[in-house]
Amino acid sequence: MANPEHVKILEQGVQVWNKWREVNPEVTPDLIELGLRNGNLRGINLAKAKLSLADLLGTNLTGANLSGANLCRANLTEANLTGSYIYSGQTLLYQISEGQN
C-alpha cells in the first residue's frame, strides 16, 4: 500500500511533487497499489519510485521520468508514455511484450 504522505504530496500536483523530489533526493517514493486512473502526471519525476500494482489506466505520463521505477504488475493500459524516460525497465518491457498488465 502506498505511503499516505507520498500520496498527499502527489495530490498537490506534478509541480509540487517534482519540487519535493528535488529537495528530498534520498527518499524512494512509495506508491505501491496507487489508484490513479485517467490521471494527469505529465512531466512527473517518478525515478526509482515503487509503483508495483499501481493502477495507472489511461493516465497521461507524457515526458515522465520513470528511470529505475518498479512497475511490476502496474496497470499501464492506455497510458500515454510518449516521450517518457524508462531505463532499467526490463520487467515492464517483458510484460508489454507478453501482453500482461
mmCIF file of N, CA and C in Angstrom:
data_model
loop_
_atom_site.group_PDB
_atom_site.id
_atom_site.type_symbol
_atom_site.label_atom_id
_atom_site.label_comp_id
_atom_site.label_asym_id
_atom_site.label_seq_id
_atom_site.Cartn_x
_atom_site.Cartn_y
_atom_site.Cartn_z
ATOM 1 N N MET A 1 0.838 -1.186 0.000
ATOM 2 C CA MET A 1 0.000 0.000 0.000
ATOM 3 C C MET A 1 0.881 1.247 0.000
ATOM 4 N N ALA A 2 0.464 2.248 -0.743
ATOM 5 C CA ALA A 2 1.229 3.482 -0.898
ATOM 6 C C ALA A 2 1.398 4.218 0.428
ATOM 7 N N ASN A 3 2.520 4.902 0.555
ATOM 8 C CA ASN A 3 2.785 5.740 1.721
ATOM 9 C C ASN A 3 1.818 6.929 1.677
ATOM 10 N N PRO A 4 0.971 7.097 2.708
ATOM 11 C CA PRO A 4 -0.028 8.175 2.697
ATOM 12 C C PRO A 4 0.585 9.569 2.546
ATOM 13 N N GLU A 5 1.761 9.783 3.115
ATOM 14 C CA GLU A 5 2.418 11.089 2.983
ATOM 15 C C GLU A 5 2.810 11.357 1.533
ATOM 16 N N HIS A 6 3.286 10.321 0.848
ATOM 17 C CA HIS A 6 3.677 10.479 -0.548
ATOM 18 C C HIS A 6 2.452 10.737 -1.419
ATOM 19 N N VAL A 7 1.356 10.078 -1.116
ATOM 20 C CA VAL A 7 0.117 10.282 -1.878
ATOM 21 C C VAL A 7 -0.380 11.718 -1.697
ATOM 22 N N LYS A 8 -0.313 12.242 -0.470
ATOM 23 C CA LYS A 8 -0.761 13.621 -0.215
ATOM 24 C C LYS A 8 0.053 14.625 -1.019
ATOM 25 N N ILE A 9 1.349 14.389 -1.116
ATOM 26 C CA ILE A 9 2.205 15.280 -1.908
ATOM 27 C C ILE A 9 1.824 15.183 -3.381
ATOM 28 N N LEU A 10 1.624 13.976 -3.869
ATOM 29 C CA LEU A 10 1.244 13.764 -5.267
ATOM 30 C C LEU A 10 -0.087 14.444 -5.588
ATOM 31 N N GLU A 11 -1.014 14.407 -4.658
ATOM 32 C CA GLU A 11 -2.336 15.010 -4.862
ATOM 33 C C GLU A 11 -2.260 16.531 -5.031
ATOM 34 N N GLN A 12 -1.147 17.132 -4.624
ATOM 35 C CA GLN A 12 -0.968 18.583 -4.766
ATOM 36 C C GLN A 12 -0.525 18.981 -6.174
ATOM 37 N N GLY A 13 -0.226 17.989 -6.996
ATOM 38 C CA GLY A 13 0.119 18.260 -8.385
ATOM 39 C C GLY A 13 1.561 17.932 -8.728
ATOM 40 N N VAL A 14 1.804 17.852 -10.022
ATOM 41 C CA VAL A 14 3.117 17.460 -10.530
ATOM 42 C C VAL A 14 4.195 18.458 -10.127
ATOM 43 N N GLN A 15 3.902 19.738 -10.194
ATOM 44 C CA GLN A 15 4.903 20.752 -9.859
ATOM 45 C C GLN A 15 5.346 20.627 -8.401
ATOM 46 N N VAL A 16 4.413 20.462 -7.496
ATOM 47 C CA VAL A 16 4.740 20.296 -6.075
ATOM 48 C C VAL A 16 5.516 19.001 -5.874
ATOM 49 N N TRP A 17 5.061 17.919 -6.520
ATOM 50 C CA TRP A 17 5.745 16.630 -6.417
ATOM 51 C C TRP A 17 7.194 16.737 -6.880
ATOM 52 N N ASN A 18 7.409 17.323 -8.052
ATOM 53 C CA ASN A 18 8.765 17.421 -8.593
ATOM 54 C C ASN A 18 9.672 18.273 -7.706
ATOM 55 N N LYS A 19 9.135 19.328 -7.122
ATOM 56 C CA LYS A 19 9.920 20.155 -6.196
ATOM 57 C C LYS A 19 10.293 19.338 -4.962
ATOM 58 N N TRP A 20 9.336 18.568 -4.450
ATOM 59 C CA TRP A 20 9.595 17.707 -3.287
ATOM 60 C C TRP A 20 10.695 16.704 -3.610
ATOM 61 N N ARG A 21 10.664 16.139 -4.814
ATOM 62 C CA ARG A 21 11.709 15.192 -5.230
ATOM 63 C C ARG A 21 13.078 15.864 -5.271
ATOM 64 N N GLU A 22 13.129 17.111 -5.739
ATOM 65 C CA GLU A 22 14.399 17.850 -5.780
ATOM 66 C C GLU A 22 14.964 18.065 -4.384
ATOM 67 N N VAL A 23 14.092 18.402 -3.451
ATOM 68 C CA VAL A 23 14.513 18.705 -2.082
ATOM 69 C C VAL A 23 14.820 17.434 -1.293
ATOM 70 N N ASN A 24 14.225 16.310 -1.678
ATOM 71 C CA ASN A 24 14.371 15.043 -0.949
ATOM 72 C C ASN A 24 14.873 13.926 -1.866
ATOM 73 N N PRO A 25 16.056 14.075 -2.445
ATOM 74 C CA PRO A 25 16.532 13.071 -3.407
ATOM 75 C C PRO A 25 16.809 11.702 -2.792
ATOM 76 N N GLU A 26 16.972 11.653 -1.482
ATOM 77 C CA GLU A 26 17.263 10.384 -0.816
ATOM 78 C C GLU A 26 16.013 9.541 -0.562
ATOM 79 N N VAL A 27 14.842 10.117 -0.733
ATOM 80 C CA VAL A 27 13.584 9.410 -0.471
ATOM 81 C C VAL A 27 13.177 8.598 -1.699
ATOM 82 N N THR A 28 12.851 7.330 -1.473
ATOM 83 C CA THR A 28 12.308 6.480 -2.535
ATOM 84 C C THR A 28 10.785 6.540 -2.434
ATOM 85 N N PRO A 29 10.124 7.155 -3.400
ATOM 86 C CA PRO A 29 8.670 7.272 -3.330
ATOM 87 C C PRO A 29 7.987 5.907 -3.308
ATOM 88 N N ASP A 30 7.085 5.744 -2.365
ATOM 89 C CA ASP A 30 6.333 4.501 -2.219
ATOM 90 C C ASP A 30 4.900 4.745 -2.664
ATOM 91 N N LEU A 31 4.609 4.336 -3.888
ATOM 92 C CA LEU A 31 3.269 4.491 -4.456
ATOM 93 C C LEU A 31 2.695 3.135 -4.851
ATOM 94 N N ILE A 32 3.066 2.116 -4.097
ATOM 95 C CA ILE A 32 2.591 0.756 -4.348
ATOM 96 C C ILE A 32 1.068 0.727 -4.252
ATOM 97 N N GLU A 33 0.442 0.123 -5.234
ATOM 98 C CA GLU A 33 -1.016 -0.022 -5.323
ATOM 99 C C GLU A 33 -1.748 1.316 -5.459
ATOM 100 N N LEU A 34 -1.055 2.348 -5.908
ATOM 101 C CA LEU A 34 -1.688 3.644 -6.121
ATOM 102 C C LEU A 34 -2.815 3.507 -7.134
ATOM 103 N N GLY A 35 -3.949 4.087 -6.853
ATOM 104 C CA GLY A 35 -5.070 4.106 -7.792
ATOM 105 C C GLY A 35 -5.195 5.491 -8.399
ATOM 106 N N LEU A 36 -4.853 5.618 -9.679
ATOM 107 C CA LEU A 36 -4.899 6.929 -10.323
ATOM 108 C C LEU A 36 -5.302 6.776 -11.783
ATOM 109 N N ARG A 37 -6.458 6.230 -12.007
ATOM 110 C CA ARG A 37 -6.948 6.053 -13.378
ATOM 111 C C ARG A 37 -7.215 7.405 -14.025
ATOM 112 N N ASN A 38 -6.793 7.499 -15.295
ATOM 113 C CA ASN A 38 -7.037 8.694 -16.106
ATOM 114 C C ASN A 38 -6.468 9.972 -15.495
ATOM 115 N N GLY A 39 -5.414 9.832 -14.695
ATOM 116 C CA GLY A 39 -4.777 10.996 -14.086
ATOM 117 C C GLY A 39 -3.882 11.730 -15.067
ATOM 118 N N ASN A 40 -3.434 12.904 -14.662
ATOM 119 C CA ASN A 40 -2.511 13.689 -15.477
ATOM 120 C C ASN A 40 -1.205 13.856 -14.711
ATOM 121 N N LEU A 41 -0.205 13.071 -15.089
ATOM 122 C CA LEU A 41 1.113 13.126 -14.461
ATOM 123 C C LEU A 41 2.165 13.557 -15.482
ATOM 124 N N ARG A 42 1.774 14.391 -16.380
ATOM 125 C CA ARG A 42 2.672 14.871 -17.444
ATOM 126 C C ARG A 42 3.917 15.516 -16.831
ATOM 127 N N GLY A 43 5.102 15.010 -17.227
ATOM 128 C CA GLY A 43 6.369 15.582 -16.784
ATOM 129 C C GLY A 43 6.787 15.240 -15.369
ATOM 130 N N ILE A 44 6.140 14.281 -14.751
ATOM 131 C CA ILE A 44 6.439 13.940 -13.358
ATOM 132 C C ILE A 44 7.753 13.170 -13.228
ATOM 133 N N ASN A 45 8.415 13.369 -12.104
ATOM 134 C CA ASN A 45 9.639 12.633 -11.787
ATOM 135 C C ASN A 45 9.274 11.458 -10.881
ATOM 136 N N LEU A 46 9.200 10.279 -11.470
ATOM 137 C CA LEU A 46 8.920 9.057 -10.714
ATOM 138 C C LEU A 46 10.130 8.125 -10.744
ATOM 139 N N ALA A 47 11.318 8.696 -10.921
ATOM 140 C CA ALA A 47 12.540 7.895 -10.949
ATOM 141 C C ALA A 47 12.669 7.100 -9.653
ATOM 142 N N LYS A 48 12.924 5.817 -9.795
ATOM 143 C CA LYS A 48 13.131 4.879 -8.688
ATOM 144 C C LYS A 48 11.914 4.722 -7.772
ATOM 145 N N ALA A 49 10.755 5.188 -8.206
ATOM 146 C CA ALA A 49 9.545 5.063 -7.391
ATOM 147 C C ALA A 49 9.056 3.622 -7.359
ATOM 148 N N LYS A 50 8.453 3.258 -6.255
ATOM 149 C CA LYS A 50 7.826 1.944 -6.112
ATOM 150 C C LYS A 50 6.383 2.079 -6.598
ATOM 151 N N LEU A 51 6.121 1.541 -7.782
ATOM 152 C CA LEU A 51 4.803 1.643 -8.406
ATOM 153 C C LEU A 51 4.198 0.279 -8.700
ATOM 154 N N SER A 52 4.699 -0.752 -8.045
ATOM 155 C CA SER A 52 4.158 -2.082 -8.309
ATOM 156 C C SER A 52 2.674 -2.117 -7.954
ATOM 157 N N LEU A 53 1.914 -2.776 -8.796
ATOM 158 C CA LEU A 53 0.467 -2.941 -8.653
ATOM 159 C C LEU A 53 -0.315 -1.629 -8.731
ATOM 160 N N ALA A 54 0.323 -0.545 -9.168
ATOM 161 C CA ALA A 54 -0.385 0.730 -9.314
ATOM 162 C C ALA A 54 -1.363 0.639 -10.480
ATOM 163 N N ASP A 55 -2.502 1.285 -10.337
ATOM 164 C CA ASP A 55 -3.497 1.318 -11.405
ATOM 165 C C ASP A 55 -3.410 2.676 -12.093
ATOM 166 N N LEU A 56 -2.703 2.704 -13.218
ATOM 167 C CA LEU A 56 -2.487 3.936 -13.968
ATOM 168 C C LEU A 56 -3.185 3.884 -15.324
ATOM 169 N N LEU A 57 -4.269 3.142 -15.397
ATOM 170 C CA LEU A 57 -5.030 3.002 -16.632
ATOM 171 C C LEU A 57 -5.396 4.379 -17.184
ATOM 172 N N GLY A 58 -5.029 4.625 -18.435
ATOM 173 C CA GLY A 58 -5.397 5.872 -19.091
ATOM 174 C C GLY A 58 -4.688 7.115 -18.584
ATOM 175 N N THR A 59 -3.695 6.962 -17.740
ATOM 176 C CA THR A 59 -3.010 8.112 -17.155
ATOM 177 C C THR A 59 -2.047 8.748 -18.154
ATOM 178 N N ASN A 60 -1.988 10.069 -18.152
ATOM 179 C CA ASN A 60 -1.065 10.801 -19.008
ATOM 180 C C ASN A 60 0.299 10.862 -18.320
ATOM 181 N N LEU A 61 1.249 10.097 -18.848
ATOM 182 C CA LEU A 61 2.617 10.077 -18.332
ATOM 183 C C LEU A 61 3.584 10.645 -19.375
ATOM 184 N N THR A 62 3.083 11.516 -20.230
ATOM 185 C CA THR A 62 3.909 12.131 -21.261
ATOM 186 C C THR A 62 5.101 12.832 -20.623
ATOM 187 N N GLY A 63 6.302 12.506 -21.100
ATOM 188 C CA GLY A 63 7.512 13.152 -20.609
ATOM 189 C C GLY A 63 7.902 12.800 -19.189
ATOM 190 N N ALA A 64 7.293 11.777 -18.617
ATOM 191 C CA ALA A 64 7.601 11.378 -17.237
ATOM 192 C C ALA A 64 8.970 10.710 -17.150
ATOM 193 N N ASN A 65 9.628 10.876 -16.013
ATOM 194 C CA ASN A 65 10.880 10.175 -15.742
ATOM 195 C C ASN A 65 10.540 8.949 -14.908
ATOM 196 N N LEU A 66 10.603 7.784 -15.529
ATOM 197 C CA LEU A 66 10.311 6.516 -14.857
ATOM 198 C C LEU A 66 11.579 5.676 -14.724
ATOM 199 N N SER A 67 12.720 6.321 -14.801
ATOM 200 C CA SER A 67 14.007 5.633 -14.734
ATOM 201 C C SER A 67 14.134 4.843 -13.437
ATOM 202 N N GLY A 68 14.338 3.553 -13.567
ATOM 203 C CA GLY A 68 14.534 2.699 -12.405
ATOM 204 C C GLY A 68 13.295 2.461 -11.558
ATOM 205 N N ALA A 69 12.136 2.920 -12.012
ATOM 206 C CA ALA A 69 10.903 2.715 -11.242
ATOM 207 C C ALA A 69 10.499 1.246 -11.272
ATOM 208 N N ASN A 70 9.929 0.776 -10.176
ATOM 209 C CA ASN A 70 9.414 -0.588 -10.104
ATOM 210 C C ASN A 70 7.965 -0.556 -10.580
ATOM 211 N N LEU A 71 7.756 -1.021 -11.797
ATOM 212 C CA LEU A 71 6.428 -1.030 -12.404
ATOM 213 C C LEU A 71 5.859 -2.440 -12.500
ATOM 214 N N CYS A 72 6.368 -3.332 -11.686
ATOM 215 C CA CYS A 72 5.937 -4.723 -11.719
ATOM 216 C C CYS A 72 4.430 -4.822 -11.479
ATOM 217 N N ARG A 73 3.742 -5.382 -12.445
ATOM 218 C CA ARG A 73 2.295 -5.607 -12.402
ATOM 219 C C ARG A 73 1.480 -4.318 -12.308
ATOM 220 N N ALA A 74 2.086 -3.190 -12.675
ATOM 221 C CA ALA A 74 1.327 -1.937 -12.745
ATOM 222 C C ALA A 74 0.431 -1.987 -13.979
ATOM 223 N N ASN A 75 -0.747 -1.422 -13.870
ATOM 224 C CA ASN A 75 -1.670 -1.373 -15.000
ATOM 225 C C ASN A 75 -1.421 -0.080 -15.771
ATOM 226 N N LEU A 76 -0.787 -0.215 -16.930
ATOM 227 C CA LEU A 76 -0.496 0.932 -17.789
ATOM 228 C C LEU A 76 -1.328 0.890 -19.072
ATOM 229 N N THR A 77 -2.424 0.154 -19.034
ATOM 230 C CA THR A 77 -3.300 0.054 -20.192
ATOM 231 C C THR A 77 -3.759 1.450 -20.607
ATOM 232 N N GLU A 78 -3.584 1.768 -21.883
ATOM 233 C CA GLU A 78 -3.982 3.044 -22.473
ATOM 234 C C GLU A 78 -3.305 4.257 -21.840
ATOM 235 N N ALA A 79 -2.261 4.046 -21.047
ATOM 236 C CA ALA A 79 -1.497 5.175 -20.508
ATOM 237 C C ALA A 79 -0.686 5.796 -21.636
ATOM 238 N N ASN A 80 -0.525 7.101 -21.601
ATOM 239 C CA ASN A 80 0.268 7.798 -22.610
ATOM 240 C C ASN A 80 1.689 7.950 -22.081
ATOM 241 N N LEU A 81 2.614 7.199 -22.674
ATOM 242 C CA LEU A 81 4.015 7.215 -22.265
ATOM 243 C C LEU A 81 4.890 7.942 -23.286
ATOM 244 N N THR A 82 4.299 8.742 -24.146
ATOM 245 C CA THR A 82 5.042 9.460 -25.173
ATOM 246 C C THR A 82 6.128 10.324 -24.537
ATOM 247 N N GLY A 83 7.356 10.136 -24.991
ATOM 248 C CA GLY A 83 8.468 10.941 -24.500
ATOM 249 C C GLY A 83 8.907 10.630 -23.089
ATOM 250 N N SER A 84 8.366 9.578 -22.500
ATOM 251 C CA SER A 84 8.763 9.198 -21.141
ATOM 252 C C SER A 84 10.125 8.540 -21.161
ATOM 253 N N TYR A 85 10.841 8.696 -20.074
ATOM 254 C CA TYR A 85 12.168 8.112 -19.945
ATOM 255 C C TYR A 85 12.060 6.874 -19.072
ATOM 256 N N ILE A 86 12.247 5.720 -19.680
ATOM 257 C CA ILE A 86 12.200 4.451 -18.949
ATOM 258 C C ILE A 86 13.541 3.777 -19.131
ATOM 259 N N TYR A 87 14.258 3.618 -18.052
ATOM 260 C CA TYR A 87 15.561 2.966 -18.077
ATOM 261 C C TYR A 87 15.548 1.888 -17.013
ATOM 262 N N SER A 88 16.144 0.775 -17.291
ATOM 263 C CA SER A 88 16.142 -0.374 -16.381
ATOM 264 C C SER A 88 14.723 -0.869 -16.153
ATOM 265 N N GLY A 89 13.913 -0.839 -17.198
ATOM 266 C CA GLY A 89 12.538 -1.285 -17.081
ATOM 267 C C GLY A 89 12.318 -2.658 -17.675
ATOM 268 N N GLN A 90 13.231 -3.588 -17.407
ATOM 269 C CA GLN A 90 13.125 -4.909 -18.006
ATOM 270 C C GLN A 90 11.802 -5.587 -17.662
ATOM 271 N N THR A 91 11.349 -5.450 -16.435
ATOM 272 C CA THR A 91 10.097 -6.089 -16.040
ATOM 273 C C THR A 91 8.938 -5.512 -16.838
ATOM 274 N N LEU A 92 8.893 -4.204 -16.951
ATOM 275 C CA LEU A 92 7.838 -3.553 -17.721
ATOM 276 C C LEU A 92 7.889 -3.995 -19.175
ATOM 277 N N LEU A 93 9.068 -3.971 -19.764
ATOM 278 C CA LEU A 93 9.188 -4.351 -21.164
ATOM 279 C C LEU A 93 8.770 -5.791 -21.386
ATOM 280 N N TYR A 94 9.097 -6.669 -20.465
ATOM 281 C CA TYR A 94 8.690 -8.063 -20.568
ATOM 282 C C TYR A 94 7.168 -8.164 -20.538
ATOM 283 N N GLN A 95 6.538 -7.445 -19.626
ATOM 284 C CA GLN A 95 5.090 -7.522 -19.506
ATOM 285 C C GLN A 95 4.398 -6.980 -20.748
ATOM 286 N N ILE A 96 4.932 -5.909 -21.316
ATOM 287 C CA ILE A 96 4.333 -5.372 -22.532
ATOM 288 C C ILE A 96 4.459 -6.379 -23.670
ATOM 289 N N SER A 97 5.637 -6.963 -23.802
ATOM 290 C CA SER A 97 5.848 -7.901 -24.903
ATOM 291 C C SER A 97 5.021 -9.168 -24.746
ATOM 292 N N GLU A 98 4.693 -9.512 -23.524
ATOM 293 C CA GLU A 98 3.894 -10.703 -23.267
ATOM 294 C C GLU A 98 2.401 -10.383 -23.190
ATOM 295 N N GLY A 99 2.046 -9.105 -23.296
ATOM 296 C CA GLY A 99 0.643 -8.712 -23.253
ATOM 297 C C GLY A 99 0.032 -8.807 -21.875
ATOM 298 N N GLN A 100 0.855 -8.664 -20.849
ATOM 299 C CA GLN A 100 0.365 -8.731 -19.474
ATOM 300 C C GLN A 100 0.170 -7.325 -18.937
ATOM 301 N N ASN A 101 -0.638 -7.198 -17.888
ATOM 302 C CA ASN A 101 -0.820 -5.920 -17.187
ATOM 303 C C ASN A 101 -0.169 -5.993 -15.849
#
